[in-house]
Every structure is written in structure tokens, then in C-alpha cells.
Coordinates of C-alpha atoms and ligand atoms in Angstrom, one line a residue:
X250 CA -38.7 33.8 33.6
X251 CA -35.5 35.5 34.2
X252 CA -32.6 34.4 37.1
X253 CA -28.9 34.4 37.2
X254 CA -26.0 33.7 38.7
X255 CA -24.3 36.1 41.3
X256 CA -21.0 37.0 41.0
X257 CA -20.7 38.8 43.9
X258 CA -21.0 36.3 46.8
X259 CA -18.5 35.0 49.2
X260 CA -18.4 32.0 48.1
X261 CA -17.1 32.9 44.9
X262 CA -14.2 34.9 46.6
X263 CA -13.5 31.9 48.9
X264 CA -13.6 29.8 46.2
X265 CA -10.8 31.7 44.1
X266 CA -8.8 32.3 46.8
X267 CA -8.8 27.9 47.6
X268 CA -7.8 27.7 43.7
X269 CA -5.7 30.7 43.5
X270 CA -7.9 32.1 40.6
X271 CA -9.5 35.2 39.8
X272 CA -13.3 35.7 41.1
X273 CA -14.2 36.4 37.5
X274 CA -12.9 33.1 35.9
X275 CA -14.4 30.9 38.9
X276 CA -18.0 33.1 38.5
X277 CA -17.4 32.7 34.4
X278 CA -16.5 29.0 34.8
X279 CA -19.7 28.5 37.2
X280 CA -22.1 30.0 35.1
X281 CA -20.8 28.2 32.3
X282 CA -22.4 25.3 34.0
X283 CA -25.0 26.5 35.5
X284 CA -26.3 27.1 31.8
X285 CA -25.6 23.7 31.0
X286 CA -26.9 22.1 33.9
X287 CA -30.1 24.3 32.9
X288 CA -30.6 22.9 29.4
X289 CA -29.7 19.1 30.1
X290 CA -32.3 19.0 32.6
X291 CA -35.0 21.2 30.2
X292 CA -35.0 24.4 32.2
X293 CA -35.7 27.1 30.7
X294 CA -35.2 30.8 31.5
X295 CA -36.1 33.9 29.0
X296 CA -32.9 34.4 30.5
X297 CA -30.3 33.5 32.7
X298 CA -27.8 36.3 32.9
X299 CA -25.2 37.3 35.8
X300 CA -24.9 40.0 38.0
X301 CA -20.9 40.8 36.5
X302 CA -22.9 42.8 33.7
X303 CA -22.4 46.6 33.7
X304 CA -26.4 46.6 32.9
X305 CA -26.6 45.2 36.3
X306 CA -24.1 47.9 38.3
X307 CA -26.2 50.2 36.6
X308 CA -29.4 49.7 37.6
X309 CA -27.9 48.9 41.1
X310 CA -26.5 52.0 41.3
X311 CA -29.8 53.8 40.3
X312 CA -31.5 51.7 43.1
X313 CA -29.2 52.6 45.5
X314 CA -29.3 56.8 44.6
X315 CA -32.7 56.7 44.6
X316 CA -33.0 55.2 48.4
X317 CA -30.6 57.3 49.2
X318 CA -32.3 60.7 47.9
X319 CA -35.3 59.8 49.9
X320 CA -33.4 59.0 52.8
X321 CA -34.0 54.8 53.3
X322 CA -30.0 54.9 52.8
X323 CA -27.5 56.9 55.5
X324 CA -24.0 57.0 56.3
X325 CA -22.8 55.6 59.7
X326 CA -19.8 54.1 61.2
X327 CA -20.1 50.4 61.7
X328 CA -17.5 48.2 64.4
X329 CA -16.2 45.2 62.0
X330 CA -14.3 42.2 62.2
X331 CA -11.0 42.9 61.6
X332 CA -8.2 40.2 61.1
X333 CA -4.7 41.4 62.6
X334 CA -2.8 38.4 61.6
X335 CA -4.5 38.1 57.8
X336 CA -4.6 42.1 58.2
X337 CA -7.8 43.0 56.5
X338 CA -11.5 43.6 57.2
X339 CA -13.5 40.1 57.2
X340 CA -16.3 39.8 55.1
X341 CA -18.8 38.2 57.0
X342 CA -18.4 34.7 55.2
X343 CA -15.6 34.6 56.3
X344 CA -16.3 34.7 59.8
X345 CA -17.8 32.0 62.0
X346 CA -19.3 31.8 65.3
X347 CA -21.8 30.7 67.8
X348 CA -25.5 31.6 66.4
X349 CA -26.8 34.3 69.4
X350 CA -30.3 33.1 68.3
X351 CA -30.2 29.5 68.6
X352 CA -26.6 28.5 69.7
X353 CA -25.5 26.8 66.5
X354 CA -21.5 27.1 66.7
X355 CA -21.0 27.3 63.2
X356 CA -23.1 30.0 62.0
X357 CA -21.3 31.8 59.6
X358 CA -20.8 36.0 59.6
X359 CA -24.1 36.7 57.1
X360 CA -26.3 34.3 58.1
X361 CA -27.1 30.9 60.6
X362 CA -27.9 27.8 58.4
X363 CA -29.4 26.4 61.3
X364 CA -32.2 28.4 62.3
X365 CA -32.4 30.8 59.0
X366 CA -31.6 33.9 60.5
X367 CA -29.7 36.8 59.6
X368 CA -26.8 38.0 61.1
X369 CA -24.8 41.1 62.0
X370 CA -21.4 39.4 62.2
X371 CA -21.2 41.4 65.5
X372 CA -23.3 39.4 66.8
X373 CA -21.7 36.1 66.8
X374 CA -20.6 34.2 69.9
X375 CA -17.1 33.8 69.9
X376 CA -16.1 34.6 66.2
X377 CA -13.0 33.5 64.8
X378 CA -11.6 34.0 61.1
X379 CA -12.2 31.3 58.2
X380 CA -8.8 32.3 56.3
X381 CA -6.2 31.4 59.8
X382 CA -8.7 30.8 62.5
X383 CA -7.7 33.7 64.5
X384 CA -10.0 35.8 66.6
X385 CA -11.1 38.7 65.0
X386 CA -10.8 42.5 66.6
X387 CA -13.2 44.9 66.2
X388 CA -12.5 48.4 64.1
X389 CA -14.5 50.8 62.9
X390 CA -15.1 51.8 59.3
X391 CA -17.4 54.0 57.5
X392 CA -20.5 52.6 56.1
X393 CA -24.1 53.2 54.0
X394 CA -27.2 51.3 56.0
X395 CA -30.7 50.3 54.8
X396 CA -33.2 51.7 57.0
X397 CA -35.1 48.7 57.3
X398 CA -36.8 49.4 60.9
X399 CA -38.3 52.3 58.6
X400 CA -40.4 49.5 56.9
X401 CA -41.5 46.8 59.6
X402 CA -44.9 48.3 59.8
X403 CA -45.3 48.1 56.2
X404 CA -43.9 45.3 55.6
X405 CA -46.0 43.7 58.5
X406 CA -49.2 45.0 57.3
X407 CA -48.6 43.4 53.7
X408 CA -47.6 39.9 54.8
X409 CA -50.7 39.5 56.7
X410 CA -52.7 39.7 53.5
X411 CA -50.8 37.5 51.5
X412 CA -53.1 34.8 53.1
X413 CA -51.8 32.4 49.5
X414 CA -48.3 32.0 50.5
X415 CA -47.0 28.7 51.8
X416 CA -47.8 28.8 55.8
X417 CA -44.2 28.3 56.1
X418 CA -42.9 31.2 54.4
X419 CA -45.3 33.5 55.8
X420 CA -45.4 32.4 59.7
X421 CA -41.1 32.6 59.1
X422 CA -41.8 36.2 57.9
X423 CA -44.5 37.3 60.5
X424 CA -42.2 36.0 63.1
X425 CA -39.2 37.6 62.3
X426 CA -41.0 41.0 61.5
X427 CA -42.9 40.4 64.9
X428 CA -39.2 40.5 66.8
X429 CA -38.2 44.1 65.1
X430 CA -36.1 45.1 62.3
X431 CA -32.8 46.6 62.7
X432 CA -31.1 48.5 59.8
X433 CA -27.9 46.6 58.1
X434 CA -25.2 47.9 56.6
X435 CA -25.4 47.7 52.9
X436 CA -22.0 48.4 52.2
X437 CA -18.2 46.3 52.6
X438 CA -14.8 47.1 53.1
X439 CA -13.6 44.6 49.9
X440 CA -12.6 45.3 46.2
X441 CA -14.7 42.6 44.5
X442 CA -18.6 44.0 43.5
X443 CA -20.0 46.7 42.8
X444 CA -19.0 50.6 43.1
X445 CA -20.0 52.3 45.7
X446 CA -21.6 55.5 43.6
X447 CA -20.0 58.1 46.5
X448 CA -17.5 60.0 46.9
X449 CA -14.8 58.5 49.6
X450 CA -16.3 55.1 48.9
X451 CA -14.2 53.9 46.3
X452 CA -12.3 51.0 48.6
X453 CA -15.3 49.5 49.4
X454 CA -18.0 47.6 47.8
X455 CA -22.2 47.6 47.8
X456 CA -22.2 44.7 49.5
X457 CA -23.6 41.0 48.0
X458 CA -27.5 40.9 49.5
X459 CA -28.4 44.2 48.7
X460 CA -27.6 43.9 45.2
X461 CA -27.8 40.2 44.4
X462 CA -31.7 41.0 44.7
X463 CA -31.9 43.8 42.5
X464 CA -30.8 41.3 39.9
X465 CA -34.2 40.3 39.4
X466 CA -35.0 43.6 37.8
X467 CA -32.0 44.5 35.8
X468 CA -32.3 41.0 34.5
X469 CA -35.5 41.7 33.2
X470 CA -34.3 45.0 31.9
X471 CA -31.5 43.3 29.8
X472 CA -34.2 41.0 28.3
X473 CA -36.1 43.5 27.4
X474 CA -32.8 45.2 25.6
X475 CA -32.4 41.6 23.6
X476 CA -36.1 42.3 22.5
X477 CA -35.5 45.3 20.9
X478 CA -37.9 46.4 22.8
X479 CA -36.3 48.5 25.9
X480 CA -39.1 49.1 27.5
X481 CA -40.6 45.8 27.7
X482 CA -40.0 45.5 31.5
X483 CA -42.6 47.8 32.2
X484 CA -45.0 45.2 31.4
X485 CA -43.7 43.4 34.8
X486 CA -42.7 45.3 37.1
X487 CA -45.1 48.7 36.9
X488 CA -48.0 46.6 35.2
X489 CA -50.5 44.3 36.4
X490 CA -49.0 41.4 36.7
X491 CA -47.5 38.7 39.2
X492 CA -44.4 38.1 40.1
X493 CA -42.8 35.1 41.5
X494 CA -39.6 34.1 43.3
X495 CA -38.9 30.3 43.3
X496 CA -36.0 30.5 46.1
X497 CA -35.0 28.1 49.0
X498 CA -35.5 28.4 52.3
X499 CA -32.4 30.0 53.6
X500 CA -33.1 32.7 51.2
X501 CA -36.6 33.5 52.5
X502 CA -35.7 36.9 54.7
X503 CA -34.2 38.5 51.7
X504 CA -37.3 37.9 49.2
X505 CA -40.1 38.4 51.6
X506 CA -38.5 41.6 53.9
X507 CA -35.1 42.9 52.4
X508 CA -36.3 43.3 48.9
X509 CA -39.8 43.9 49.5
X510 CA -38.7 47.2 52.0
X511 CA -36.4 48.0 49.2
X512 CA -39.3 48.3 46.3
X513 CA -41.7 50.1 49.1
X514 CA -38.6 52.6 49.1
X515 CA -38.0 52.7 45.6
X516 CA -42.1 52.8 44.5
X517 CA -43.6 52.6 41.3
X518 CA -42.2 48.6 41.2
X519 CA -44.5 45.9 41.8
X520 CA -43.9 43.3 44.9
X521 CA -43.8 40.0 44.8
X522 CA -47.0 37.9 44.8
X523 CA -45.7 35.1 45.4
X524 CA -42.3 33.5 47.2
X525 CA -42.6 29.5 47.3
X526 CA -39.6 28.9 48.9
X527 CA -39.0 25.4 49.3
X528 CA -37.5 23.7 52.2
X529 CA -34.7 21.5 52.1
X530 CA -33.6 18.3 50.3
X531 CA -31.7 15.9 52.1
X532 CA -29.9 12.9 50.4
X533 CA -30.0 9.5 52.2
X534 CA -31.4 11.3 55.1
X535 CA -28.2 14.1 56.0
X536 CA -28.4 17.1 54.8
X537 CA -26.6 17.9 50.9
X538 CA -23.4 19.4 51.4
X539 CA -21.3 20.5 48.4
X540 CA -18.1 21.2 50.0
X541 CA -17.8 17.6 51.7
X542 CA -19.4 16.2 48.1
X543 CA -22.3 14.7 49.6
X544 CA -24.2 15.6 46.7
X545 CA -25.6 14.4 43.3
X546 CA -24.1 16.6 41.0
X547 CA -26.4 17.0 37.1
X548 CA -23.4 16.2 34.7
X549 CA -22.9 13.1 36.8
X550 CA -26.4 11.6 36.8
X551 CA -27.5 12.2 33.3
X552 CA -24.1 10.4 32.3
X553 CA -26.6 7.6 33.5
X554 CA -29.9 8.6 33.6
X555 CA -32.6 10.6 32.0
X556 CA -33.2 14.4 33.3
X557 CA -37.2 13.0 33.2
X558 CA -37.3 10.4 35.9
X559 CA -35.3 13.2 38.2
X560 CA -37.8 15.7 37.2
X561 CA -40.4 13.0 38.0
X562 CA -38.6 12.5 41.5
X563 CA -38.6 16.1 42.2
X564 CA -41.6 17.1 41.3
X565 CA -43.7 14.2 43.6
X566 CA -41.3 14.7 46.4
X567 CA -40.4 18.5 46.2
X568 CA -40.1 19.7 50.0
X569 CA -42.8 22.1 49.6
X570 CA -43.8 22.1 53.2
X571 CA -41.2 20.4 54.8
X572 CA -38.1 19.1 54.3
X573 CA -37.7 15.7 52.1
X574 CA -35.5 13.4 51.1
X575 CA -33.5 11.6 48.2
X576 CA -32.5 8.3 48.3
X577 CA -31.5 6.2 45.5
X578 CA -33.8 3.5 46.5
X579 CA -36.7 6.0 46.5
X580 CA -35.2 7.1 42.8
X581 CA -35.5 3.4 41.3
X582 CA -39.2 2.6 43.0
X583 CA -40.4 6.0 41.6
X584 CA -39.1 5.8 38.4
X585 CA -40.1 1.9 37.9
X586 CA -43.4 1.1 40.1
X587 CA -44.9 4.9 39.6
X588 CA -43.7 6.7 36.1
X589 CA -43.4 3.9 34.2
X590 CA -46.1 1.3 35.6
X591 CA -48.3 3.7 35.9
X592 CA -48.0 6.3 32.9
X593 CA -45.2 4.3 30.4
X594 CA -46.8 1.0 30.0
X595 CA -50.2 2.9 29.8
X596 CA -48.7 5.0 27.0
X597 CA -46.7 1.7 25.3
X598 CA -49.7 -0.5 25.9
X599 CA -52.5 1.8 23.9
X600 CA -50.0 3.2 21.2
X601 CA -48.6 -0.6 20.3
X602 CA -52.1 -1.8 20.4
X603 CA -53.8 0.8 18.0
X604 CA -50.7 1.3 15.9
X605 CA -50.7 -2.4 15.5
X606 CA -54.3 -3.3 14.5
X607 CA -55.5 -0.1 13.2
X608 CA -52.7 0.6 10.3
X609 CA -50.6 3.3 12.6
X610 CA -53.8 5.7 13.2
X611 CA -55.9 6.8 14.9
X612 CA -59.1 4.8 15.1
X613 CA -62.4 6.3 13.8
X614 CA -64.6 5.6 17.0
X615 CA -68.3 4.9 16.7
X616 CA -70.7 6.5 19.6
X617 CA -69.1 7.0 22.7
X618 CA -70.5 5.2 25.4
X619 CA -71.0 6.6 29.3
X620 CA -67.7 5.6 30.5
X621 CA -65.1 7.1 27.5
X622 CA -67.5 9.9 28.1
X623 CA -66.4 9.6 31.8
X624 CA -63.3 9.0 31.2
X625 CA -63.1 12.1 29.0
X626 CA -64.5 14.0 31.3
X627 CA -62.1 12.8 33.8
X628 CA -59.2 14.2 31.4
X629 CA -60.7 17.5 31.0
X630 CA -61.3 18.2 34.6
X631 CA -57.8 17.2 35.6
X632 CA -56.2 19.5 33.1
X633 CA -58.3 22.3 35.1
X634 CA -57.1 21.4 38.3
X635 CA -53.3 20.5 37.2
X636 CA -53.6 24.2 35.9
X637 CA -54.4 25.3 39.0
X638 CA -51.8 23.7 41.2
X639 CA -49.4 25.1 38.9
X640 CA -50.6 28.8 39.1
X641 CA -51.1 28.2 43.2
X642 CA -47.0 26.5 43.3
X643 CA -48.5 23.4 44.5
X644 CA -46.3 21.3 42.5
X645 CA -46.7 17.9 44.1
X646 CA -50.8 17.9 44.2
X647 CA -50.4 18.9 40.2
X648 CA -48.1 16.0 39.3
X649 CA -50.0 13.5 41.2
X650 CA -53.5 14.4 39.8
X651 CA -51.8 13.8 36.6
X652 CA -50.5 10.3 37.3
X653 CA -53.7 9.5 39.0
X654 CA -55.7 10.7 35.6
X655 CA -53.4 7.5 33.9
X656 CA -54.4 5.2 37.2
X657 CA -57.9 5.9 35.9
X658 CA -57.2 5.6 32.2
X659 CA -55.9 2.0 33.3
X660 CA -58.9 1.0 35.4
X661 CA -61.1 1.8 32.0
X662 CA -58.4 -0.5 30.1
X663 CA -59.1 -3.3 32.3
X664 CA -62.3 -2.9 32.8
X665 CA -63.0 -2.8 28.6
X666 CA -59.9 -5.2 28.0
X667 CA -60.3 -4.1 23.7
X668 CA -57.3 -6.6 22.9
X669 CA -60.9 -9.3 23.6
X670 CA -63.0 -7.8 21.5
X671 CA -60.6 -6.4 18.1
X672 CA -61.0 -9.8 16.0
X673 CA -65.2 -9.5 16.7
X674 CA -65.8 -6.0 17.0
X675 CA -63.5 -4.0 15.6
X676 CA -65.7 -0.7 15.5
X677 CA -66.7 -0.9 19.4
X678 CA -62.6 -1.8 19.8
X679 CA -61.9 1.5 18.5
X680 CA -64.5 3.5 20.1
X681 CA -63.1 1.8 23.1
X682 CA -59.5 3.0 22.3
X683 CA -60.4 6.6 20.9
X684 CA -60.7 7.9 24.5
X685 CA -57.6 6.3 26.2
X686 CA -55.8 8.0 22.9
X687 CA -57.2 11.6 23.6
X688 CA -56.2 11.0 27.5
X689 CA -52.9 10.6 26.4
X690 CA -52.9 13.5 24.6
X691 CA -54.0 15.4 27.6
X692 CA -51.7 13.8 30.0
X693 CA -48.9 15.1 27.7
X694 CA -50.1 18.7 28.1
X695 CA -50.3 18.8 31.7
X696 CA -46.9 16.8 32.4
X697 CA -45.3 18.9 29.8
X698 CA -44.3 21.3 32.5
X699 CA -43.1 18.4 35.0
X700 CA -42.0 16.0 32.5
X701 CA -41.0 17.7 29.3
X702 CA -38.8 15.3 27.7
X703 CA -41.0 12.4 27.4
X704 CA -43.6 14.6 27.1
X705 CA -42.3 15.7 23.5
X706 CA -41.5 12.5 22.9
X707 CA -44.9 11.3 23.4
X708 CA -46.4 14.3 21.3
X709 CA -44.2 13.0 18.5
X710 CA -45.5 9.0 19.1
X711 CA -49.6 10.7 18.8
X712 CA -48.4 11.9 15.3
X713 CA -47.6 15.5 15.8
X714 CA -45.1 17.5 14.2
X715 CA -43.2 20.5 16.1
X716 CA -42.8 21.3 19.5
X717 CA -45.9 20.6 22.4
X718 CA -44.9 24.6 23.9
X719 CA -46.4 25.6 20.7
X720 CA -49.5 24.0 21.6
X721 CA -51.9 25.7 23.7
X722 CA -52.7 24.6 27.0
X723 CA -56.7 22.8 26.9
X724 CA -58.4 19.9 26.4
X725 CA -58.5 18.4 22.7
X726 CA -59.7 14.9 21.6
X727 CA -57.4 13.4 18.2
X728 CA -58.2 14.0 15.6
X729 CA -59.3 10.1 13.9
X730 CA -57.2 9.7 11.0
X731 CA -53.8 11.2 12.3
X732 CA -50.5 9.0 11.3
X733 CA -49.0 7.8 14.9
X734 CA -45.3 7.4 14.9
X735 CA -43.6 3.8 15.3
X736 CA -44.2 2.6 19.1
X737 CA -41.6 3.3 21.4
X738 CA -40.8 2.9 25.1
X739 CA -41.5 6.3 27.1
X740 CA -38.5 5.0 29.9
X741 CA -36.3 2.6 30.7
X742 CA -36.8 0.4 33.9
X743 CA -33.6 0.5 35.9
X744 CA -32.3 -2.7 37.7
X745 CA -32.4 -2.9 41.6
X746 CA -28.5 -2.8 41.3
X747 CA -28.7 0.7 40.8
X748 CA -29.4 1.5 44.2
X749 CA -26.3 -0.1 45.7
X750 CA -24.0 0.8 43.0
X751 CA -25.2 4.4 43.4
X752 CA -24.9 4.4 47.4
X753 CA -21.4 3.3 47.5
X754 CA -20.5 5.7 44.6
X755 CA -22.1 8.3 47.0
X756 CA -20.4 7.5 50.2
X757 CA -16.7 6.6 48.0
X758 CA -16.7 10.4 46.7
X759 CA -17.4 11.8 50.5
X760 CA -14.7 13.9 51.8
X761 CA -14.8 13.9 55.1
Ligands
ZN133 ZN1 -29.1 30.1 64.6
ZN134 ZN1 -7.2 35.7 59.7

């Protein structure tokens, strides 16, 4: 599991321009972040590197030579944007226009947030620059290009047998493949990335998508390095395995065509399997934008909340096929009438019970009748299928075959109601709550990866020592006997203020 942050983009550049900065201290001070953003929320990469690492121009370079040797990369001369009043060459971020595609009039230079599609910022309808809002002139400059129309056979062949991508990403991909490719230029006429490995090349820059892409190997590279073991790569990119890329949907073109034609040209380097992309998240129904703040920002909510009942959120709600949205209503009914009615008071309601009556272990149960057998059952059969959802990216069936294994587990509580029988019938009470027990057990396996959090916390409340991703993933009963830790609450309910104290923090911190 390795990402990064890149240091290359635009954004970066327009960013330390706005603060009067260098790119390097705004890309250090983001990643800075980023990282802690990462570890507050319990995400975890094997690592989570940059693209400023001279391990990274290097193996970007390499890439970049060997296309060229086998002639995927040429030299041509390219008509750019060219500022007179701000007197430079604009990059195409800082350019905006009219999409030609679908008319959008502020499509920027690189790409058109409305529709998805790339753009050549030659293309744009009436262009005008970002920095002074002045129209642009053309000028020509000397340039490397990717020949991408080399691949669209290729590339069109493969996409129509990867029949277990989302039907979203692939029908985007078959479509845009099915209008053509053209070839882009790879390269830019500005001074912050990476050096342009030829001769007469040394004003201008490899330019942001080519190489932000290639960060995916020469991240896995470096890992590999931190090993010891420098050619641990191997094992993923020239070895059987599968490789995926958990991206949005604006970023779909250059996962599933760009970098894919760039690995055909390379060879010897596996392709993807799989490229999830989601679609978008809006919040209270318009779209998130960072720049006006209309955004929930991670330091910010877990001043106030846990990172769990966001993951929880997320994970039932993730846009998977179509965009979704965030609303802090939707936040507090999630978190109080789903995670916690359903799986926390299952989970505080069986551990206080059995902690209580049963000296703080677990209970030695008798024969198991046909319903904890069913119920066990249940368990094991829903670890199978959570595992599945999780290896097919189908996030959203996983969690909720999950919560609906602790519906069930509730149903059986009801139905055997053990707090009647414990002063008469103490051995059928604990057969009764040895099953419930081991479901919990399970439950906290398969949410680990959605929930980890309370998931630890509930490993620690069963009586375990140590960490539950030492654990192996399957299906286990308790062990009768083992010490449970003191009862506590898995989460908090929030009050119904929440949602209008959060709303009007939302709309007070909009710029407009
Ligand atoms: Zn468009
Ligand atoms: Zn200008």
C-alpha cells in the first residue's frame, strides 16, 4: 500500500505564488498534514512518500529514456499559451476557458471538472489567464510528446476484458478510447519539476501527469530500499500479483489510459487490475470546494468527533457508483440509529451482561442448540462474503453485510432474552450467550478494515492482548474461560444539536 503526495502540480505552484512562498515549503507543509490527517483517521500506507524525492526523478527519468529509445516519446514543436502582460508561458492550470467538449466556461487548461475530460489547453474556448485575466497569445516552443494514438488499439482491446471494473470506470474509458487518442505533450515550459533528461531541455520541465503517475512505482521502489531489501518491488510490479488504484473520478483517464499506454511502452511492468475510482462526495447537496471552504476539513472534525463514526459514514455511503452526499443530519442518524443501535448496544448489552453475572469471562456453554448453531453459521458465512466485497472494492455491500450479521445477532437476543432465564438456568444462559460472544468476535474482524478503532477497542473488551492486525483473518469461537475487560461504551450518541450547530459552522466559514 504505497501513495504520496505530488509535488509537482499546479496547484502547488498557484498556491505559493497566493502566499508568496516557495513550492517546496507549501508541498513540505502539505504533506506534513496529509500524514497526519492519515494517522488520526487509521489509514495506513506501507508508505506514503512524495514525488520531491530524487528516488522519484530517477526512476522518472529511466521511464522517460526508455520510451524514448523505443520511440513512444518524440520531439515536436507545440503552439502554447503565452501571457504578454504576465510575460511567460501558462501552464495549463493556469489557464481557463470554455470546455470544447461540453461548453462548461470554466474548464481549466489540463482538464474540464465538468465532464472529466482532458484537455489540450489549445483547445479551450476563449482562454484567458488565471494570474491577470488577460487573453493569452499563442507561441511556439519546443516540446517531447507521448504517442498515445500508438496505444488506442491496445489499450482498447484490454479494457474490454476487464469485465470486474466498476461499469462506470470502464464505459468512461471505452468511450473516450472509442473517440481516438491524440498524443500530448509530456513536457512544460516552467522551472518547478523534474529535469528534462535532454540536451537543450534544461528550461523546461517533464510535466506533472506524466510523472505524478510513475509515482506509484518509484514509491514502491523506495519501500523496498527501507526493507533492505532492494529488490522487493519485483514482487509487484513483474510478479503475479494485483495491483490497485483507489483514485477519484476526475483522475480516471490517467489510471486507466495514460499510465496503462505508458507500462505497455515500458513492458516487463504489470497493469493495473483494478481502478475503483469513486465518484464524487457532495456536502449538503453542492459539490465540496476547498478553495471557497465548503468543506469538512479532518483536524476540524475529530476536534469533535471520532475518526470511526466518519469511517462508518463513508464506508455505507461511499459514491461507488454514483455520486453521494454528506450532510450533518445524515452524520448524526448514521452514527446514533445504525452504528450504535445496531452494533454498540449489541456489543455493550452482551459484554455488561456476561461480565456481570458470569465473573468477567467467558461463559462455559453447554450443547449448542439449532439456532447458536445458526447463528454461528450466520457469522462464518458473512466473514466469507465481507471478504469478498473487500477483494471485489464493493465497500458499501461489505460494511452492510456486517451490520446486518449484528441485526441478526439481535433478533437471536430477543428471541432467547437470557437476562429471563440467568437466576433458573444459568448453564442454558450461557450456552445462550456463548454464540452472541464469538459473533462479536467475528464482527470485529470483518469491521476491522471499515471500523478499526472501535474495532481494537472491542478486541481489547473480549480479553485480548495486542493488536487485532496480528490476528488472522477467519472465523474463531472464544475461547470459554478468557478474562473480558471492564465494559465499556463502543460510541457516544451525539445530540440532535449537532446538526444545526455544524450547518451554521459550515455555511459561517464559506467564502464566497
Ligand atoms: Zn467539459
Ligand atoms: Zn497574465
Amino acid at each position: 500500500m504505497v501513495s504520496g503526495s505530488d509535488q509537482h502540480g499546479t496547484p502547488i505552484t498557484i498556491r505559493a505564488e497566493q502566499e508568496g512562498k516557495s513550492p517546496d515549503e507549501i508541498a513540505a507543509k502539505y504533506h506534513q498534514e496529509f500524514l497526519r490527517s492519515w494517522e488520526s483517521l487509521g489509514i495506513n500506507f506501507d508508505l506514503f512518500t512524495t514525488t520531491g524525492t530524487s528516488n522519484h526523478a530517477q526512476v522518472v527519468q529511466d521511464f522517460f529514456l526508455k520510451l524514448l529509445d523505443k520511440g513512444h516519446i518524440y520531439r515536436g514543436s507545440m503552439t502554447l499559451p503565452y501571457c504578454p502582460r504576465c510575460q511567460r508561458y501558462l501552464p495549463d492550470r493556469y489557464i481557463e476557458g470554455t470546455c470544447p467538449y461540453c461548453s462548461y466556461q470554466e474548464a481549466r487548461g489540463d482538464q474540464c471538472d465538468k465532464c472529466g475530460k482532458p484537455i489540450n489547453p489549445a483547445e479551450l474556448i476563449e482562454p484567458r489567464c488565471r494570474i491577470c485575466g488577460g487573453t493569452p497569445h499563442s507561441k511556439d516552443s519546443e516540446h517531447f510528446f507521448l504517442r498515445l494514438s500508438h496505444f488506442r488499439d491496445r489499450l482498447l482491446d484490454w479494457v474490454k476484458e476487464q469485465s470486474h471494473w466498476r461499469q462506470n470506470v470502464r464505459h468512461f474509458t471505452l468511450r473516450y478510447l472509442e473517440e481516438g487518442l491524440k498524443d500530448r505533450a509530456i513536457t512544460r515550459d516552467i522551472d518547478w519539476g523534474i529535469v528534462v533528461p535532454q540536451p537543450g531541455f534544461e528550461r523546461k520541465r517533464i510535466y506533472v501527469w506524466f510523472e505524478a503517475v510513475v509515482g506509484y512505482l518509484s514509491a514502491s521502489k523506495e519501500w523496498a530500499e527501507l526493507q533492505g531489501e532492494g529488490k522487493k518491488w519485483t514482487a509487484f510490479w513483474q510478479q503475479g500479483s494485483k495491483s490497485y488504484y483507489f483514485i477519484g473520478k476526475d483522475n480516471i483517464p490517467f489510471h486507466t489510459i495514460v499510465w496503462p499506454a505508458m507500462l505497455m511502452g515500458y513492458e516487463g511492468l504489470n497493469l493495473p487490475h483494478d481502478i475503483p475510482a469513486n465518484e464524487f462526495l457532495t456536502i449538503e447537496g453542492r459539490r465540496l470546494s476547498t478553495s471557497r471552504n465548503w468543506a469538512v476539513w479532518v483536524p476540524d472534525y475529530l476536534e469533535r468527533y471520532t475518526p470511526d463514526s466518519l469511517r462508518y459514514l463513508l464506508s455505507v455511503n461511499m459514491p461507488e457508483t454514483g455520486d453521494t452526499d454528506f450532510s450533518w443530519r445524515e452524520f448524526v442518524r448514521r452514527n446514533n440509529d445504525e452504528l450504535l443501535a445496531t452494533y454498540g448496544n449489541l456489543v455493550h448489552r452482551v459484554l455488561t451482561f456476561t461480565y456481570r453475572h458470569f465473573d468477567g469471562c467467558v461463559p462455559t456453554p453447554g450443547e449448542l442448540d439449532g439456532a447458536s448453531k445458526a447463528l454461528l453459521d450466520r457469522a462464518e458465512s458473512t466473514l466469507d462474503s465481507v471478504d469478498a466485497s473487500l477483494c471485489h472494492c464493493r465497500f458499501r455491500e461489505g460494511i452492510k453485510a456486517a451490520l446486518s450479521l449484528a441485526q441478526e445477532t439481535n433478533r437471536y437476543l430477543e428471541e432467547k432474552s437470557p437476562w429471563k432465564i440467568i437466576k433458573k438456568e444459568r448453564l442454558a444462559c450461557a450456552t445462550t450467550l456463548f454464540a452472541p460472544l464469538s459473533v462479536l468476535s467475528c464482527l470485529k474482524t470483518m469491521l476491522y478494515p471499515f471500523l478499526p478503532f472501535s474495532s481494537q477497542k472491542l478486541h481489547h473488551l473480549l480479553g485480548f492482548k495486542g493488536l487485532v492486525e496480528e490476528e488472522r483473518w477467519g472465523f474463531h469461537t472464544l475461547p470459554s474461560g478468557q478474562r473480558l475487560a471492564p465494559p465499556e461504551p463502543l460510541f457516544v450518541k451525539l445530540d440532535e444539536q449537532v446538526v444545526a450547530e455544524e450547518t451554521s459552522r459550515l455555511r459561517e466559514k464559506e467564502e464566497p
